[in-house]
PDB file of C-alpha atoms in Angstrom:
ATOM      1  CA  UNK G 205      -3.850  18.151   7.274  1.00 41.00           C
ATOM      2  CA  UNK G 206      -2.044  20.377   4.829  1.00 50.00           C
ATOM      3  CA  UNK G 207       1.740  20.095   4.999  1.00 62.00           C
ATOM      4  CA  UNK G 208       1.475  17.550   7.791  1.00 82.00           C
ATOM      5  CA  UNK G 209       2.884  14.099   7.209  1.00 91.00           C
ATOM      6  CA  UNK G 210       0.298  11.374   7.648  1.00 94.00           C
ATOM      7  CA  UNK G 211       1.261   8.341   9.706  1.00 95.00           C
ATOM      8  CA  UNK G 212       1.912   5.066   7.927  1.00 96.00           C
ATOM      9  CA  UNK G 213      -0.209   2.169   9.193  1.00 97.00           C
ATOM     10  CA  UNK G 214       0.672  -1.382   8.165  1.00 98.00           C
ATOM     11  CA  UNK G 215      -2.276  -3.755   7.800  1.00 98.00           C
ATOM     12  CA  UNK G 216      -1.915  -7.493   8.327  1.00 97.00           C
ATOM     13  CA  UNK G 217       1.488  -8.866   7.333  1.00 97.00           C
ATOM     14  CA  UNK G 218       2.247  -6.020   4.900  1.00 97.00           C
ATOM     15  CA  UNK G 219       5.326  -4.755   6.793  1.00 97.00           C
ATOM     16  CA  UNK G 220       6.754  -8.252   7.290  1.00 97.00           C
ATOM     17  CA  UNK G 221       6.083  -8.967   3.616  1.00 97.00           C
ATOM     18  CA  UNK G 222       7.829  -5.751   2.577  1.00 97.00           C
ATOM     19  CA  UNK G 223      10.877  -6.615   4.692  1.00 97.00           C
ATOM     20  CA  UNK G 224      11.171  -9.945   2.848  1.00 96.00           C
ATOM     21  CA  UNK G 225      11.580  -8.194  -0.522  1.00 96.00           C
ATOM     22  CA  UNK G 226      14.967  -7.318  -2.071  1.00 95.00           C
ATOM     23  CA  UNK G 227      16.571  -4.236  -0.478  1.00 96.00           C
ATOM     24  CA  UNK G 228      16.435  -2.167  -3.686  1.00 96.00           C
ATOM     25  CA  UNK G 229      12.713  -2.866  -4.045  1.00 97.00           C
ATOM     26  CA  UNK G 230      12.109  -2.028  -0.355  1.00 97.00           C
ATOM     27  CA  UNK G 231      13.880   1.313  -0.745  1.00 97.00           C
ATOM     28  CA  UNK G 232      11.882   2.133  -3.874  1.00 97.00           C
ATOM     29  CA  UNK G 233       8.573   1.302  -2.173  1.00 98.00           C
ATOM     30  CA  UNK G 234       9.617   3.261   0.917  1.00 97.00           C
ATOM     31  CA  UNK G 235      10.324   6.299  -1.243  1.00 97.00           C
ATOM     32  CA  UNK G 236       6.906   6.023  -2.919  1.00 97.00           C
ATOM     33  CA  UNK G 237       5.188   5.652   0.478  1.00 97.00           C
ATOM     34  CA  UNK G 238       7.021   8.733   1.730  1.00 97.00           C
ATOM     35  CA  UNK G 239       5.454  10.700  -1.133  1.00 96.00           C
ATOM     36  CA  UNK G 240       2.009   9.407  -0.097  1.00 96.00           C
ATOM     37  CA  UNK G 241       2.576  10.401   3.531  1.00 96.00           C
ATOM     38  CA  UNK G 242       3.298  13.949   2.407  1.00 96.00           C
ATOM     39  CA  UNK G 243       0.108  14.069   0.327  1.00 93.00           C
ATOM     40  CA  UNK G 244       1.877  13.625  -2.996  1.00 95.00           C
ATOM     41  CA  UNK G 245       1.911  10.786  -5.503  1.00 95.00           C
ATOM     42  CA  UNK G 246       5.082   9.146  -6.781  1.00 95.00           C
ATOM     43  CA  UNK G 247       5.304   8.840 -10.568  1.00 95.00           C
ATOM     44  CA  UNK G 248       5.322   5.042 -10.228  1.00 95.00           C
ATOM     45  CA  UNK G 249       2.049   4.977  -8.212  1.00 96.00           C
ATOM     46  CA  UNK G 250      -0.962   3.988 -10.278  1.00 94.00           C
ATOM     47  CA  UNK G 251      -4.622   3.568  -9.382  1.00 94.00           C
ATOM     48  CA  UNK G 252      -5.444  -0.093  -8.732  1.00 93.00           C
ATOM     49  CA  UNK G 253      -8.536  -0.972 -10.756  1.00 90.00           C
ATOM     50  CA  UNK G 254     -11.529  -2.493  -9.027  1.00 87.00           C
ATOM     51  CA  UNK G 255     -11.757  -0.186  -6.018  1.00 87.00           C
ATOM     52  CA  UNK G 256     -13.914   2.620  -7.369  1.00 79.00           C
ATOM     53  CA  UNK G 257     -11.704   5.649  -7.732  1.00 76.00           C
ATOM     54  CA  UNK G 258      -8.212   6.794  -6.929  1.00 74.00           C
ATOM     55  CA  UNK G 259      -8.181   5.798  -3.256  1.00 91.00           C
ATOM     56  CA  UNK G 260      -6.237   2.540  -3.677  1.00 96.00           C
ATOM     57  CA  UNK G 261      -2.859   2.748  -5.397  1.00 96.00           C
ATOM     58  CA  UNK G 262      -0.128   0.337  -6.315  1.00 95.00           C
ATOM     59  CA  UNK G 263       3.562   0.748  -6.975  1.00 96.00           C
ATOM     60  CA  UNK G 264       5.179  -1.835  -9.250  1.00 94.00           C
ATOM     61  CA  UNK G 265       8.917  -2.464  -9.357  1.00 95.00           C
ATOM     62  CA  UNK G 266      10.904  -5.006 -11.342  1.00 92.00           C
ATOM     63  CA  UNK G 267      14.056  -6.623 -10.028  1.00 91.00           C
ATOM     64  CA  UNK G 268      16.164  -9.500 -11.292  1.00 88.00           C
ATOM     65  CA  UNK G 269      14.126 -11.679  -8.907  1.00 85.00           C
ATOM     66  CA  UNK G 270      10.798 -10.733 -10.466  1.00 91.00           C
ATOM     67  CA  UNK G 271       8.041  -8.142 -10.280  1.00 92.00           C
ATOM     68  CA  UNK G 272       6.982  -6.745  -6.921  1.00 95.00           C
ATOM     69  CA  UNK G 273       3.978  -4.692  -5.866  1.00 95.00           C
ATOM     70  CA  UNK G 274       3.062  -2.546  -2.893  1.00 97.00           C
ATOM     71  CA  UNK G 275      -0.585  -1.569  -2.501  1.00 97.00           C
ATOM     72  CA  UNK G 276      -1.737   1.227  -0.235  1.00 98.00           C
ATOM     73  CA  UNK G 277      -4.702   3.510   0.278  1.00 97.00           C
ATOM     74  CA  UNK G 278      -4.932   7.253   0.732  1.00 95.00           C
ATOM     75  CA  UNK G 279      -8.712   7.065   0.955  1.00 94.00           C
ATOM     76  CA  UNK G 280      -8.759   8.098   4.625  1.00 94.00           C
ATOM     77  CA  UNK G 281      -7.656  11.417   6.138  1.00 92.00           C
ATOM     78  CA  UNK G 282      -6.156   9.769   9.215  1.00 94.00           C
ATOM     79  CA  UNK G 283      -3.265   7.825   7.677  1.00 96.00           C
ATOM     80  CA  UNK G 284      -1.728   6.108   4.687  1.00 97.00           C
ATOM     81  CA  UNK G 285      -2.577   2.431   5.070  1.00 98.00           C
ATOM     82  CA  UNK G 286      -0.255  -0.136   3.499  1.00 98.00           C
ATOM     83  CA  UNK G 287      -2.522  -2.996   2.485  1.00 98.00           C
ATOM     84  CA  UNK G 288      -0.267  -5.539   0.768  1.00 97.00           C
ATOM     85  CA  UNK G 289       3.309  -6.070  -0.441  1.00 97.00           C
ATOM     86  CA  UNK G 290       4.003  -9.070  -2.623  1.00 95.00           C
ATOM     87  CA  UNK G 291       5.855 -10.614  -5.512  1.00 93.00           C
ATOM     88  CA  UNK G 292       3.635 -11.088  -8.538  1.00 83.00           C
ATOM     89  CA  UNK G 293       3.886 -14.732  -9.438  1.00 76.00           C
ATOM     90  CA  UNK G 294       1.184 -14.998 -12.096  1.00 63.00           C
ATOM     91  CA  UNK G 295       2.469 -15.273 -15.633  1.00 63.00           C
ATOM     92  CA  UNK G 296      -0.912 -14.483 -17.200  1.00 62.00           C
ATOM     93  CA  UNK G 297      -0.769 -10.820 -18.119  1.00 68.00           C
ATOM     94  CA  UNK G 298      -0.424  -7.819 -15.861  1.00 70.00           C
ATOM     95  CA  UNK G 299      -3.617  -8.309 -13.837  1.00 77.00           C
ATOM     96  CA  UNK G 300      -3.254  -8.615 -10.084  1.00 82.00           C
ATOM     97  CA  UNK G 301      -3.926 -12.259  -9.105  1.00 84.00           C
ATOM     98  CA  UNK G 302      -7.376 -12.945  -7.602  1.00 88.00           C
ATOM     99  CA  UNK G 303      -5.943 -14.170  -4.283  1.00 92.00           C
ATOM    100  CA  UNK G 304      -3.981 -10.934  -3.858  1.00 93.00           C
ATOM    101  CA  UNK G 305      -7.051  -8.846  -4.750  1.00 93.00           C
ATOM    102  CA  UNK G 306      -9.017 -10.678  -2.035  1.00 95.00           C
ATOM    103  CA  UNK G 307      -6.282  -9.888   0.519  1.00 96.00           C
ATOM    104  CA  UNK G 308      -6.339  -6.224  -0.540  1.00 96.00           C
ATOM    105  CA  UNK G 309     -10.152  -6.033  -0.252  1.00 95.00           C
ATOM    106  CA  UNK G 310     -10.154  -7.623   3.217  1.00 97.00           C
ATOM    107  CA  UNK G 311      -7.353  -5.363   4.463  1.00 97.00           C
ATOM    108  CA  UNK G 312      -9.078  -2.287   3.049  1.00 96.00           C
ATOM    109  CA  UNK G 313     -12.031  -3.092   5.333  1.00 96.00           C
ATOM    110  CA  UNK G 314      -9.643  -3.356   8.290  1.00 96.00           C
ATOM    111  CA  UNK G 315      -8.068  -0.018   7.323  1.00 96.00           C
ATOM    112  CA  UNK G 316     -11.510   1.562   7.201  1.00 95.00           C
ATOM    113  CA  UNK G 317     -12.279   0.333  10.727  1.00 95.00           C
ATOM    114  CA  UNK G 318      -8.924   1.603  12.055  1.00 95.00           C
ATOM    115  CA  UNK G 319      -9.426   4.986  10.360  1.00 95.00           C
ATOM    116  CA  UNK G 320     -12.834   5.249  12.029  1.00 94.00           C
ATOM    117  CA  UNK G 321     -11.273   4.447  15.420  1.00 93.00           C
ATOM    118  CA  UNK G 322      -8.561   7.048  14.813  1.00 92.00           C
ATOM    119  CA  UNK G 323     -11.201   9.603  13.817  1.00 91.00           C
ATOM    120  CA  UNK G 324     -13.093   8.944  17.053  1.00 89.00           C
ATOM    121  CA  UNK G 325      -9.919   9.212  19.115  1.00 83.00           C
ATOM    122  CA  UNK G 326      -9.940   5.559  20.139  1.00 71.00           C
ATOM    123  CA  UNK G 327      -6.774   4.433  18.386  1.00 61.00           C
ATOM    124  CA  UNK G 328      -3.384   6.042  17.946  1.00 60.00           C
ATOM    125  CA  UNK G 329      -0.962   4.580  15.426  1.00 59.00           C
TER     126      UNK G 329
END
């Protein structure tokens, strides 16, 4: 898929959650996702630990309202899957809260199933 923009597929409530974030944060995340769709990686995108490799990435942005994160995967050829967008509420270090990690893991499984359907020509997003 060289030079072809991958579709963006929103898993669960990720798009609704993104739309609830401050406009400046939404624009920043949108810009980073655009990079991913074109097969590139925004400077702010970092590998999210705990997913075995560079397939799951997160973008972190601070705003006067707090710290926000968008998590997506480029693990599958078919699309860029947005797994989770949220405000980090935990005050204990920089680690992603356990509840958010569980959401990301569950949505990654959904993304894998959708990618398989897309690969087999059964789903078009």
